[in-house]
CSV table of C-alpha atoms and ligand atoms in Angstrom, one decimal:
chain,number,residue,atom,x,y,z
A,1,MET,CA,-2.7,12.1,2.0
A,2,GLU,CA,0.6,11.1,3.3
A,3,ARG,CA,1.1,7.8,5.1
A,4,TYR,CA,3.5,8.1,8.0
A,5,THR,CA,5.7,5.2,9.3
A,6,LEU,CA,5.9,4.5,12.8
A,7,LYS,CA,9.6,5.5,12.7
A,8,ASN,CA,8.5,8.9,11.1
A,9,LEU,CA,5.9,9.5,13.8
A,10,VAL,CA,8.4,8.6,16.6
A,11,ALA,CA,10.9,11.2,15.0
A,12,MET,CA,8.5,13.9,14.6
A,13,LEU,CA,7.3,13.4,18.2
A,14,ARG,CA,10.7,13.5,19.6
A,15,SER,CA,11.8,16.6,17.8
A,16,ARG,CA,8.4,18.4,18.8
A,17,ASP,CA,7.3,18.9,15.2
A,18,ILE,CA,3.9,17.5,16.1
A,19,SER,CA,2.3,16.4,19.4
A,20,SER,CA,0.8,12.9,20.1
A,21,HIS,CA,-2.6,14.8,20.4
A,22,GLU,CA,-2.3,16.2,17.1
A,23,ILE,CA,-1.4,12.9,15.6
A,24,LEU,CA,-4.4,11.3,17.2
A,25,GLU,CA,-6.6,14.0,15.9
A,26,MET,CA,-5.3,13.6,12.4
A,27,TYR,CA,-6.0,9.8,12.3
A,28,ILE,CA,-9.6,10.3,14.0
A,29,GLN,CA,-10.4,12.8,11.4
A,30,ARG,CA,-9.1,10.5,8.5
A,31,ILE,CA,-11.2,7.8,9.9
A,32,SER,CA,-14.4,9.7,10.1
A,33,GLU,CA,-13.9,11.1,6.6
A,34,HIS,CA,-12.7,8.0,4.8
A,35,ASP,CA,-13.7,4.8,6.6
A,36,SER,CA,-17.2,4.8,5.3
A,37,SER,CA,-15.6,3.7,2.1
A,38,PHE,CA,-13.5,0.9,3.6
A,39,ASN,CA,-15.3,-0.3,6.7
A,40,SER,CA,-12.0,-1.1,8.3
A,41,TYR,CA,-12.9,-0.3,11.8
A,42,ILE,CA,-15.7,-1.8,14.1
A,43,THR,CA,-15.1,0.2,17.3
A,44,LEU,CA,-13.3,3.5,17.7
A,45,ASN,CA,-11.6,4.1,21.0
A,46,GLN,CA,-11.4,7.9,20.3
A,47,ASP,CA,-12.2,9.6,23.7
A,48,ALA,CA,-9.8,7.5,25.7
A,49,ALA,CA,-7.1,7.8,22.9
A,50,LEU,CA,-7.4,11.6,22.9
A,51,GLU,CA,-7.1,11.6,26.6
A,52,GLN,CA,-4.1,9.3,26.5
A,53,SER,CA,-2.5,11.5,24.0
A,54,ILE,CA,-2.6,14.4,26.2
A,55,GLN,CA,-0.8,12.3,29.0
A,56,ALA,CA,1.7,11.1,26.3
A,57,ASP,CA,2.5,14.7,25.4
A,58,ARG,CA,3.4,15.4,29.1
A,59,LEU,CA,5.6,12.4,29.3
A,60,ILE,CA,7.4,13.7,26.0
A,61,GLU,CA,7.6,17.1,27.5
A,62,SER,CA,9.1,15.7,30.7
A,63,GLY,CA,11.9,14.3,28.5
A,64,ASP,CA,11.4,10.7,29.6
A,65,PRO,CA,9.2,9.0,26.9
A,66,LEU,CA,8.9,5.4,26.5
A,67,PRO,CA,9.7,3.8,22.9
A,68,LEU,CA,6.2,3.9,21.8
A,69,THR,CA,4.9,7.0,23.8
A,70,GLY,CA,2.1,8.8,21.9
A,71,ILE,CA,2.0,6.5,18.9
A,72,PRO,CA,-1.4,5.3,17.8
A,73,TYR,CA,-2.1,1.7,16.7
A,74,ALA,CA,-5.1,-0.4,15.4
A,75,GLY,CA,-5.9,-3.8,17.0
A,76,LYS,CA,-7.7,-6.5,15.3
A,77,ASP,CA,-11.1,-7.0,17.1
A,78,ILE,CA,-9.9,-10.5,18.1
A,79,PHE,CA,-7.8,-9.1,21.1
A,80,CYS,CA,-9.5,-8.5,24.3
A,81,THR,CA,-9.4,-5.0,25.3
A,82,GLN,CA,-10.6,-4.0,28.8
A,83,GLY,CA,-13.7,-1.9,28.7
A,84,ILE,CA,-13.7,-1.8,25.0
A,85,LYS,CA,-16.0,-3.9,22.9
A,86,THR,CA,-14.4,-7.0,21.4
A,87,THR,CA,-16.7,-8.7,18.7
A,88,CYS,CA,-14.4,-10.9,16.8
A,89,GLY,CA,-16.5,-9.9,13.8
A,90,SER,CA,-19.4,-11.9,15.2
A,91,LYS,CA,-23.0,-11.4,16.3
A,92,MET,CA,-22.1,-13.8,19.1
A,93,LEU,CA,-19.9,-11.2,20.7
A,94,GLU,CA,-21.6,-8.1,19.4
A,95,ASN,CA,-21.8,-6.7,23.0
A,96,PHE,CA,-18.8,-8.4,24.7
A,97,ILE,CA,-16.8,-6.0,26.8
A,98,PRO,CA,-13.8,-7.9,28.1
A,99,PRO,CA,-12.8,-7.2,31.8
A,100,TYR,CA,-9.0,-7.5,30.7
A,101,ASP,CA,-6.5,-6.6,28.1
A,102,ALA,CA,-4.8,-9.3,25.9
A,103,THR,CA,-1.1,-9.5,26.7
A,104,VAL,CA,0.0,-8.2,23.5
A,105,ILE,CA,-2.3,-5.1,23.9
A,106,SER,CA,-0.9,-4.5,27.4
A,107,ASN,CA,2.6,-4.9,26.0
A,108,LEU,CA,2.2,-2.1,23.7
A,109,ASN,CA,0.2,0.0,26.0
A,110,ASN,CA,3.0,-0.4,28.6
A,111,GLN,CA,5.5,1.0,26.1
A,112,GLY,CA,3.2,4.1,25.6
A,113,ALA,CA,1.4,3.1,22.4
A,114,ILE,CA,-2.3,4.3,22.1
A,115,LEU,CA,-5.1,2.1,20.8
A,116,ILE,CA,-7.1,4.0,18.2
A,117,GLY,CA,-9.7,1.4,17.5
A,118,LYS,CA,-10.6,-2.1,16.7
A,119,THR,CA,-10.5,-3.5,13.1
A,120,ASN,CA,-13.0,-5.4,11.2
A,121,MET,CA,-12.3,-9.1,10.4
A,122,ASP,CA,-13.8,-12.4,9.2
A,123,GLU,CA,-16.0,-13.9,11.9
A,124,PHE,CA,-13.7,-15.6,14.5
A,125,ALA,CA,-11.0,-15.0,12.0
A,126,MET,CA,-12.5,-17.9,9.7
A,127,GLY,CA,-12.0,-16.7,6.1
A,128,SER,CA,-9.7,-15.1,3.6
A,129,SER,CA,-11.6,-12.2,2.3
A,130,ASN,CA,-13.3,-10.5,5.1
A,131,GLU,CA,-16.8,-11.1,3.8
A,132,THR,CA,-17.7,-13.5,6.8
A,133,SER,CA,-17.7,-10.5,9.2
A,134,TYR,CA,-21.2,-9.8,10.9
A,135,PHE,CA,-20.2,-6.0,10.4
A,136,GLY,CA,-20.0,-6.4,6.7
A,137,PRO,CA,-17.0,-6.7,4.3
A,138,VAL,CA,-13.9,-4.6,4.2
A,139,HIS,CA,-13.1,-2.9,0.9
A,140,ASN,CA,-9.8,-2.8,-0.8
A,141,PRO,CA,-8.4,0.7,-1.2
A,142,TRP,CA,-6.8,-0.2,-4.3
A,143,ASP,CA,-10.2,-1.0,-5.8
A,144,LEU,CA,-13.2,-0.8,-3.6
A,145,ALA,CA,-15.0,-3.7,-5.4
A,146,ARG,CA,-12.2,-6.0,-4.3
A,147,SER,CA,-11.5,-7.8,-1.2
A,148,PRO,CA,-8.5,-6.8,0.9
A,149,GLY,CA,-8.1,-10.4,1.9
A,150,GLY,CA,-8.8,-11.8,5.3
A,151,SER,CA,-9.0,-12.5,8.0
A,152,SER,CA,-7.1,-9.4,9.2
A,153,GLY,CA,-8.5,-7.3,6.3
A,154,GLY,CA,-9.5,-4.3,8.5
A,155,SER,CA,-6.1,-4.1,10.0
A,156,ALA,CA,-4.5,-4.3,6.7
A,157,VAL,CA,-6.7,-1.6,5.2
A,158,ALA,CA,-6.3,0.7,8.2
A,159,VAL,CA,-2.4,0.7,7.4
A,160,ALA,CA,-2.7,0.8,3.6
A,161,ALA,CA,-5.1,3.6,3.6
A,162,GLY,CA,-3.4,5.8,6.1
A,163,LEU,CA,-6.0,5.4,8.9
A,164,ALA,CA,-3.4,3.9,11.3
A,165,PRO,CA,0.4,3.9,11.1
A,166,ILE,CA,0.6,0.1,12.2
A,167,ALA,CA,-1.8,-2.5,13.2
A,168,LEU,CA,-2.2,-5.9,14.9
A,169,GLY,CA,-3.6,-8.9,13.3
A,170,THR,CA,-3.5,-12.6,13.8
A,171,ASP,CA,-2.5,-15.4,11.5
A,172,THR,CA,-3.7,-19.0,11.8
A,173,GLY,CA,-3.4,-19.9,8.1
A,174,GLY,CA,-2.3,-16.7,6.4
A,175,SER,CA,-4.6,-14.0,7.8
A,176,ILE,CA,-1.6,-11.4,8.2
A,177,ARG,CA,0.2,-12.3,5.1
A,178,GLN,CA,-2.6,-12.6,2.5
A,179,PRO,CA,-4.3,-9.4,3.3
A,180,ALA,CA,-0.8,-7.6,3.5
A,181,ALA,CA,-0.1,-8.9,0.0
A,182,PHE,CA,-3.6,-7.8,-1.2
A,183,THR,CA,-3.2,-4.2,0.1
A,184,GLY,CA,0.4,-3.7,-0.7
A,185,ILE,CA,1.9,-3.6,2.9
A,186,THR,CA,4.3,-5.8,5.0
A,187,GLY,CA,2.8,-8.4,7.3
A,188,LEU,CA,4.7,-10.5,9.7
A,189,LYS,CA,3.5,-13.8,11.3
A,190,PRO,CA,6.1,-14.6,14.1
A,191,SER,CA,7.0,-18.0,15.2
A,192,TYR,CA,4.4,-19.9,17.1
A,193,GLY,CA,5.1,-19.0,20.8
A,194,ARG,CA,6.9,-15.7,20.0
A,195,CYS,CA,3.9,-13.5,21.1
A,196,SER,CA,1.6,-14.3,23.9
A,197,ARG,CA,-1.9,-15.7,22.8
A,198,TYR,CA,-3.3,-14.6,26.2
A,199,GLY,CA,-6.6,-12.7,25.7
A,200,MET,CA,-6.6,-13.4,21.9
A,201,VAL,CA,-10.0,-15.0,21.1
A,202,ALA,CA,-9.0,-18.5,20.1
A,203,PHE,CA,-9.9,-20.0,16.8
A,204,ALA,CA,-7.3,-23.0,16.4
A,205,SER,CA,-5.0,-22.9,19.4
A,206,SER,CA,-2.0,-24.7,17.9
A,207,LEU,CA,-2.0,-22.4,14.8
A,208,ASP,CA,-3.1,-19.0,16.0
A,209,GLN,CA,-0.3,-16.4,16.3
A,210,ALA,CA,-0.5,-12.6,16.8
A,211,GLY,CA,1.5,-10.4,14.5
A,212,ILE,CA,1.9,-7.1,12.8
A,213,LEU,CA,0.8,-5.3,9.6
A,214,ALA,CA,2.9,-2.2,8.8
A,215,LEU,CA,4.3,-0.1,6.0
A,216,THR,CA,7.9,-1.2,6.4
A,217,ALA,CA,10.1,-4.1,7.7
A,218,GLU,CA,11.7,-1.4,9.9
A,219,ASP,CA,8.4,-0.4,11.6
A,220,THR,CA,7.5,-4.2,12.1
A,221,ALA,CA,11.0,-4.6,13.7
A,222,ILE,CA,10.4,-1.7,16.1
A,223,LEU,CA,7.0,-3.0,17.1
A,224,LEU,CA,7.8,-6.5,17.4
A,225,GLU,CA,10.4,-5.5,20.1
A,226,SER,CA,7.6,-4.4,22.3
A,227,LEU,CA,5.2,-7.1,21.3
A,228,ALA,CA,7.2,-10.4,21.7
A,229,GLY,CA,8.2,-12.0,24.7
A,230,PHE,CA,7.4,-14.8,27.2
A,231,ASP,CA,4.0,-14.7,29.0
A,232,PRO,CA,3.4,-16.8,32.1
A,233,MET,CA,-0.4,-16.5,31.2
A,234,ASP,CA,0.2,-18.5,27.9
A,235,SER,CA,1.6,-21.9,28.4
A,236,THR,CA,2.6,-22.1,24.7
A,237,SER,CA,4.6,-18.9,24.8
A,238,VAL,CA,8.4,-19.5,24.7
A,239,GLU,CA,11.0,-18.2,27.1
A,240,ALA,CA,13.4,-16.8,24.6
A,241,ASP,CA,15.2,-13.5,24.6
A,242,VAL,CA,13.6,-10.8,22.3
A,243,PRO,CA,16.4,-9.5,20.0
A,244,LYS,CA,16.8,-5.8,19.1
A,245,TYR,CA,15.2,-6.5,15.8
A,246,SER,CA,15.5,-2.9,14.7
A,247,GLY,CA,19.3,-2.9,15.2
A,248,LEU,CA,19.9,-5.8,12.9
A,249,LEU,CA,18.2,-4.7,9.8
A,250,ASN,CA,21.1,-3.7,7.9
A,251,VAL,CA,23.4,-6.8,8.2
A,252,SER,CA,24.7,-7.9,4.9
A,253,ILE,CA,22.6,-10.7,3.4
A,254,GLU,CA,25.4,-11.4,0.9
A,255,GLY,CA,26.1,-15.1,0.6
A,256,LYS,CA,22.7,-16.1,2.3
A,257,THR,CA,21.1,-19.1,0.5
A,258,VAL,CA,17.3,-19.1,-0.2
A,259,GLY,CA,15.3,-22.1,-1.4
A,260,ILE,CA,12.4,-21.7,-4.0
A,261,PRO,CA,10.1,-24.7,-3.6
A,262,LYS,CA,9.2,-26.2,-6.9
A,263,GLU,CA,5.8,-27.0,-5.5
A,264,PHE,CA,4.8,-23.2,-5.4
A,265,PHE,CA,4.8,-23.3,-9.3
A,266,ASP,CA,2.8,-26.5,-9.8
A,267,GLU,CA,-0.4,-25.0,-10.7
A,268,GLY,CA,-2.7,-21.9,-10.2
A,269,LEU,CA,0.1,-19.3,-10.4
A,270,ASP,CA,-0.6,-17.2,-13.6
A,271,ALA,CA,2.4,-16.1,-15.8
A,272,GLU,CA,2.3,-12.4,-14.9
A,273,SER,CA,2.4,-13.4,-11.0
A,274,GLU,CA,5.3,-15.5,-11.6
A,275,GLN,CA,7.1,-12.9,-13.6
A,276,VAL,CA,6.7,-10.3,-10.9
A,277,PHE,CA,8.0,-12.9,-8.3
A,278,LEU,CA,11.0,-13.7,-10.5
A,279,ASP,CA,11.9,-10.0,-11.1
A,280,ALA,CA,11.9,-9.5,-7.3
A,281,ILE,CA,14.3,-12.4,-6.9
A,282,LYS,CA,16.7,-10.7,-9.2
A,283,VAL,CA,16.7,-7.7,-6.6
A,284,TYR,CA,17.8,-10.2,-4.0
A,285,GLU,CA,20.3,-11.7,-6.2
A,286,SER,CA,21.9,-8.2,-6.6
A,287,LEU,CA,22.2,-8.0,-2.9
A,288,GLY,CA,24.2,-11.1,-3.0
A,289,VAL,CA,21.5,-13.8,-2.1
A,290,GLN,CA,22.0,-17.2,-3.7
A,291,PHE,CA,19.0,-19.1,-4.9
A,292,LYS,CA,18.5,-22.8,-4.9
A,293,ASP,CA,15.5,-24.9,-6.2
A,294,ILE,CA,14.3,-27.2,-3.4
A,295,SER,CA,11.2,-29.5,-2.9
A,296,LEU,CA,8.9,-29.7,0.1
A,297,PRO,CA,7.1,-32.8,-0.9
A,298,HIS,CA,4.3,-32.6,1.4
A,299,LEU,CA,3.3,-29.0,0.7
A,300,GLY,CA,0.3,-30.0,-1.4
A,301,LEU,CA,-1.3,-31.6,1.5
A,302,SER,CA,-1.1,-28.5,3.7
A,303,VAL,CA,-4.5,-27.1,2.8
A,304,PRO,CA,-6.4,-30.4,3.4
A,305,THR,CA,-4.4,-30.9,6.5
A,306,TYR,CA,-5.3,-27.5,7.8
A,307,TYR,CA,-9.0,-28.0,7.2
A,308,VAL,CA,-9.1,-30.9,9.4
A,309,VAL,CA,-6.9,-29.5,12.3
A,310,ALA,CA,-8.3,-26.0,12.2
A,311,PRO,CA,-12.0,-26.9,12.3
A,312,ALA,CA,-11.3,-29.5,14.9
A,313,GLU,CA,-9.7,-27.0,17.2
A,314,CYS,CA,-12.3,-24.5,16.5
A,315,SER,CA,-15.1,-26.8,17.3
A,316,SER,CA,-13.7,-27.3,20.7
A,317,ASN,CA,-12.8,-23.6,21.3
A,318,LEU,CA,-16.1,-22.2,20.2
A,319,ALA,CA,-18.1,-24.6,22.5
A,320,ARG,CA,-18.0,-21.8,25.1
A,321,TYR,CA,-20.3,-19.7,23.1
A,322,ASP,CA,-23.6,-21.0,24.4
A,323,GLY,CA,-25.3,-17.9,25.8
A,324,ILE,CA,-24.5,-18.8,29.4
A,325,ARG,CA,-20.7,-18.6,29.7
A,326,PHE,CA,-20.2,-16.3,26.7
A,327,GLY,CA,-22.2,-15.1,23.7
A,328,TYR,CA,-25.3,-14.1,22.4
A,329,ARG,CA,-28.6,-14.9,24.5
A,330,HIS,CA,-31.8,-15.3,22.8
A,331,ASP,CA,-34.9,-14.1,24.8
A,332,GLU,CA,-37.7,-16.5,23.7
A,333,ILE,CA,-36.9,-19.9,24.4
A,334,ASP,CA,-38.8,-23.2,25.2
A,335,ASP,CA,-36.3,-25.3,26.9
A,336,LEU,CA,-32.6,-26.0,27.6
A,337,ASP,CA,-32.0,-27.7,24.2
A,338,ASP,CA,-33.7,-24.9,22.4
A,339,PHE,CA,-31.7,-22.4,24.5
A,340,TYR,CA,-28.4,-23.7,23.2
A,341,LEU,CA,-29.6,-24.4,19.7
A,342,THR,CA,-31.2,-20.8,19.3
A,343,ASN,CA,-28.4,-19.0,20.7
A,344,ARG,CA,-25.7,-20.7,18.5
A,345,GLN,CA,-28.1,-20.6,15.5
A,346,ILE,CA,-28.7,-17.0,15.6
A,347,GLY,CA,-25.2,-15.9,17.0
A,348,PHE,CA,-22.9,-17.6,14.5
A,349,GLY,CA,-22.7,-17.2,10.8
A,350,ALA,CA,-22.5,-19.8,8.1
A,351,GLU,CA,-18.8,-20.2,7.8
A,352,VAL,CA,-18.3,-20.7,11.5
A,353,LYS,CA,-21.0,-23.2,11.5
A,354,ARG,CA,-19.4,-24.9,8.6
A,355,ARG,CA,-16.2,-25.2,10.5
A,356,ILE,CA,-17.9,-26.4,13.8
A,357,ILE,CA,-19.7,-29.0,11.9
A,358,THR,CA,-16.5,-30.2,10.1
A,359,GLY,CA,-14.6,-30.2,13.4
A,360,THR,CA,-17.0,-32.2,15.3
A,361,TYR,CA,-17.2,-34.8,12.4
A,362,VAL,CA,-13.5,-35.2,12.1
A,363,LEU,CA,-13.2,-35.6,16.0
A,364,SER,CA,-16.1,-37.9,16.3
A,365,ALA,CA,-15.4,-41.5,17.4
A,366,GLY,CA,-15.8,-43.2,14.2
A,367,TYR,CA,-13.7,-40.8,12.2
A,368,TYR,CA,-11.0,-39.5,14.6
A,369,ASP,CA,-8.3,-41.9,13.3
A,370,ALA,CA,-9.3,-41.5,9.7
A,371,TYR,CA,-9.2,-37.8,9.6
A,372,TYR,CA,-7.9,-36.0,12.7
A,373,LEU,CA,-5.1,-38.5,13.4
A,374,LYS,CA,-4.0,-38.6,9.9
A,375,ALA,CA,-4.0,-34.9,9.6
A,376,GLN,CA,-1.7,-34.6,12.6
A,377,LYS,CA,0.7,-37.2,11.1
A,378,VAL,CA,0.7,-35.3,7.8
A,379,ARG,CA,1.4,-32.1,9.7
A,380,GLN,CA,4.5,-33.8,11.2
A,381,LEU,CA,5.6,-34.6,7.6
A,382,ILE,CA,5.2,-30.8,6.6
A,383,SER,CA,7.3,-29.8,9.4
A,384,GLN,CA,9.9,-32.3,8.7
A,385,ASP,CA,10.1,-31.0,5.0
A,386,PHE,CA,11.0,-27.6,6.2
A,387,LYS,CA,13.5,-28.8,8.9
A,388,LYS,CA,15.3,-30.8,6.2
A,389,ALA,CA,15.3,-27.9,3.8
A,390,PHE,CA,16.7,-25.5,6.6
A,391,GLN,CA,19.8,-27.7,6.7
A,392,ASP,CA,21.1,-26.2,3.4
A,393,ILE,CA,19.2,-23.0,3.3
A,394,ASP,CA,18.5,-19.8,5.4
A,395,ALA,CA,15.0,-19.1,4.3
A,396,VAL,CA,12.2,-20.2,1.7
A,397,MET,CA,10.8,-17.7,-0.7
A,398,GLY,CA,7.8,-17.7,-3.0
A,399,PRO,CA,4.7,-15.7,-3.9
A,400,THR,CA,2.4,-15.0,-0.8
A,401,THR,CA,-0.8,-15.7,-3.0
A,402,GLN,CA,-1.5,-17.1,-6.5
A,403,THR,CA,-3.3,-14.0,-7.6
A,404,PRO,CA,-3.7,-10.5,-6.5
A,405,ALA,CA,-6.9,-9.3,-4.5
A,406,PHE,CA,-10.0,-10.8,-6.1
A,407,LYS,CA,-13.5,-9.2,-6.3
A,408,ILE,CA,-15.8,-9.2,-3.3
A,409,GLY,CA,-18.5,-11.8,-4.0
A,410,GLU,CA,-16.3,-13.8,-6.4
A,411,LYS,CA,-15.4,-16.8,-4.2
A,412,ILE,CA,-17.7,-16.6,-1.2
A,413,ASP,CA,-20.2,-19.3,-2.4
A,414,ASP,CA,-17.4,-21.6,-3.1
A,415,PRO,CA,-15.6,-22.6,0.2
A,416,VAL,CA,-13.0,-24.8,-1.4
A,417,THR,CA,-11.9,-22.2,-3.8
A,418,MET,CA,-11.8,-19.7,-1.0
A,419,TYR,CA,-9.6,-22.2,1.1
A,420,MET,CA,-7.2,-22.6,-1.6
A,421,ASN,CA,-6.3,-18.9,-1.1
A,422,ASP,CA,-4.1,-20.0,1.6
A,423,ILE,CA,-2.2,-22.6,-0.3
A,424,TYR,CA,1.3,-20.8,0.1
A,425,THR,CA,0.8,-19.6,3.7
A,426,ILE,CA,-0.8,-22.4,5.5
A,427,SER,CA,2.3,-24.5,5.8
A,428,ALA,CA,4.2,-22.0,8.0
A,429,ASN,CA,1.4,-22.1,10.5
A,430,LEU,CA,1.3,-26.0,10.5
A,431,ALA,CA,5.1,-26.0,11.2
A,432,GLY,CA,4.9,-23.1,13.6
A,433,LEU,CA,7.5,-21.1,11.6
A,434,PRO,CA,7.8,-17.4,11.2
A,435,ALA,CA,6.9,-15.9,7.7
A,436,ILE,CA,6.5,-12.3,6.2
A,437,SER,CA,4.9,-10.9,3.3
A,438,HIS,CA,6.2,-7.9,1.6
A,439,PRO,CA,5.1,-6.0,-1.6
A,440,CYS,CA,7.2,-7.0,-4.7
A,441,GLY,CA,5.4,-5.5,-7.8
A,442,PHE,CA,2.0,-5.2,-9.3
A,443,VAL,CA,0.0,-7.7,-11.1
A,444,GLN,CA,-3.1,-6.4,-13.2
A,445,SER,CA,-2.4,-3.0,-11.4
A,446,LEU,CA,-2.9,-4.5,-8.1
A,447,PRO,CA,-0.3,-4.9,-5.4
A,448,PHE,CA,1.4,-8.5,-5.2
A,449,GLY,CA,3.3,-9.9,-2.2
A,450,LEU,CA,6.5,-12.0,-1.8
A,451,GLN,CA,6.6,-14.6,1.2
A,452,ILE,CA,9.7,-15.5,3.1
A,453,ILE,CA,9.5,-18.2,5.7
A,454,ALA,CA,12.5,-18.8,8.1
A,455,PRO,CA,13.4,-21.5,10.7
A,456,HIS,CA,11.9,-21.1,14.3
A,457,PHE,CA,12.7,-17.9,16.0
A,458,ALA,CA,14.6,-16.5,13.0
A,459,GLU,CA,12.3,-13.3,12.8
A,460,THR,CA,15.5,-11.2,12.4
A,461,GLU,CA,16.4,-13.1,9.3
A,462,LEU,CA,12.9,-12.2,7.6
A,463,LEU,CA,13.2,-8.6,8.8
A,464,ASN,CA,16.7,-8.1,7.7
A,465,LEU,CA,16.0,-9.5,4.1
A,466,THR,CA,12.8,-7.4,3.8
A,467,HIS,CA,14.4,-4.2,5.0
A,468,LEU,CA,17.2,-4.5,2.6
A,469,PHE,CA,14.9,-5.3,-0.3
A,470,GLN,CA,12.9,-2.2,0.7
A,471,GLN,CA,16.1,-0.2,0.5
A,472,GLU,CA,16.4,-1.2,-3.1
A,473,THR,CA,12.8,-0.8,-4.2
A,474,ASP,CA,9.8,1.5,-3.7
A,475,TRP,CA,7.1,-1.1,-4.0
A,476,HIS,CA,6.1,-0.5,-0.3
A,477,GLN,CA,5.8,3.2,-0.8
A,478,LYS,CA,3.2,2.9,-3.5
A,479,GLN,CA,-0.2,3.8,-2.1
A,480,PRO,CA,-3.7,3.5,-3.3
A,481,PRO,CA,-4.5,6.0,-6.1
A,482,ASP,CA,-7.2,8.0,-4.5
A,483,LEU,CA,-5.1,8.5,-1.3
A,484,ASN,CA,-3.0,10.7,-3.4
A,485,GLU,CA,-5.8,13.1,-3.9
A,486,ALA,CA,-7.3,12.9,-0.5
B,1,LIG,N1,-8.3,-18.4,5.6
B,1,LIG,C1,-7.8,-19.3,6.7
B,1,LIG,C2,-9.0,-19.6,7.3
B,1,LIG,O1,-10.1,-19.3,6.8
B,1,LIG,C3,-6.8,-18.6,7.7
B,1,LIG,C4,-7.5,-17.7,8.5
B,1,LIG,C5,-6.6,-17.3,9.5
B,1,LIG,O2,-5.3,-17.2,9.3
B,1,LIG,N2,-7.1,-16.7,10.7
B,1,LIG,O3,-9.1,-20.6,8.2
């Protein structure tokens, strides 16, 4: 089964080798044939999508298409979509049909893209394995017994398995980069404020960021041009020009300086993974990049800091799911207290409840200073580590994860082990920095990812480095074995 890049599809549409209607039919067919093995989609938008493809073909015929006219994309089920169910992977929102579109969804639709379906995810984006979804786990196409990572696992699998050319995800602590690494694709978390959060169901508002899962840096660049930009509806979105990312991919990277933090190699990274990463570094060296050992002294504190800040914000954000304003409403109740208790007891899964309890605790009067305030201070120190490092270097590189994809069921009963999954990715969220993961080799016959972190709003740098790496290597073109026969 051939996986098409966004760039390919645009070219094929423009040269009339294929129509948008045929493209949509092809993906819908693939999903109906193969997604029962993966469980990557929660809701399909097939009727509306097919209808839109007919209009797209008319626009192409008229000779005046928009940049993304007729191109299908998948959206994580965390983005509000007008008239289309948006569950956030939760029973709480099982029947929620938003009255409006998230800005990132309208940004893509306004450029002619067609939403093909909503992808599976960890409940309210809390998880690293897609096992906390109310709609069941997502299976990794490289080995169905393994997790594709999370929380944007459905989006990652849709792209990796050729069930969508490109997908939207969100990343609060690693939820785009880790699943991209586990499924052998490219995943970009833009800078905080680069893409609007309006209409994106909030988990931890100071960390959440919408981003892209794609086959290549080139596709990521093309999509980001439509996705990014200031939104008056999101007070944290930044008024900064959106560069023409796709025009800056081939700028020479000779003489760039990249730092490798020694803390990434402290413990937990096995020898094979380290070797794969070091081999990838050699490719960058051959392109003229210079490497420097650096230290980010507070990096080791990023997981504990995140697991104070994120639950604190989640406990507040999720207060709105009470069965009145939003969410599941149980029929049989005794009184008002019972109403709240029962709705939230039944509507939320175990991990979400764990986070709400933790968050409520760290914000409570007696513990606020000891936990929440301290975490905010450490967050500042982590930001400063990066700021200092970026005085001498253009970017930071390291592995995206310590291991390749783990087995479904392997870590779900041990939250702390699960939380450690994001040890390399969380610091970029705490500091609001843009970061990308791209395939860089195989470990135990499974895809392995390399992460690059850049200064604020230097997405161009990330895409440029990744693109030139992808011109020298073919890791990003490797596709899951069974797809070759499908
Ligand atoms: N795995 C992290 C968590 O469970 C990050 C999730 C995310 O980025 N949405 O909180």
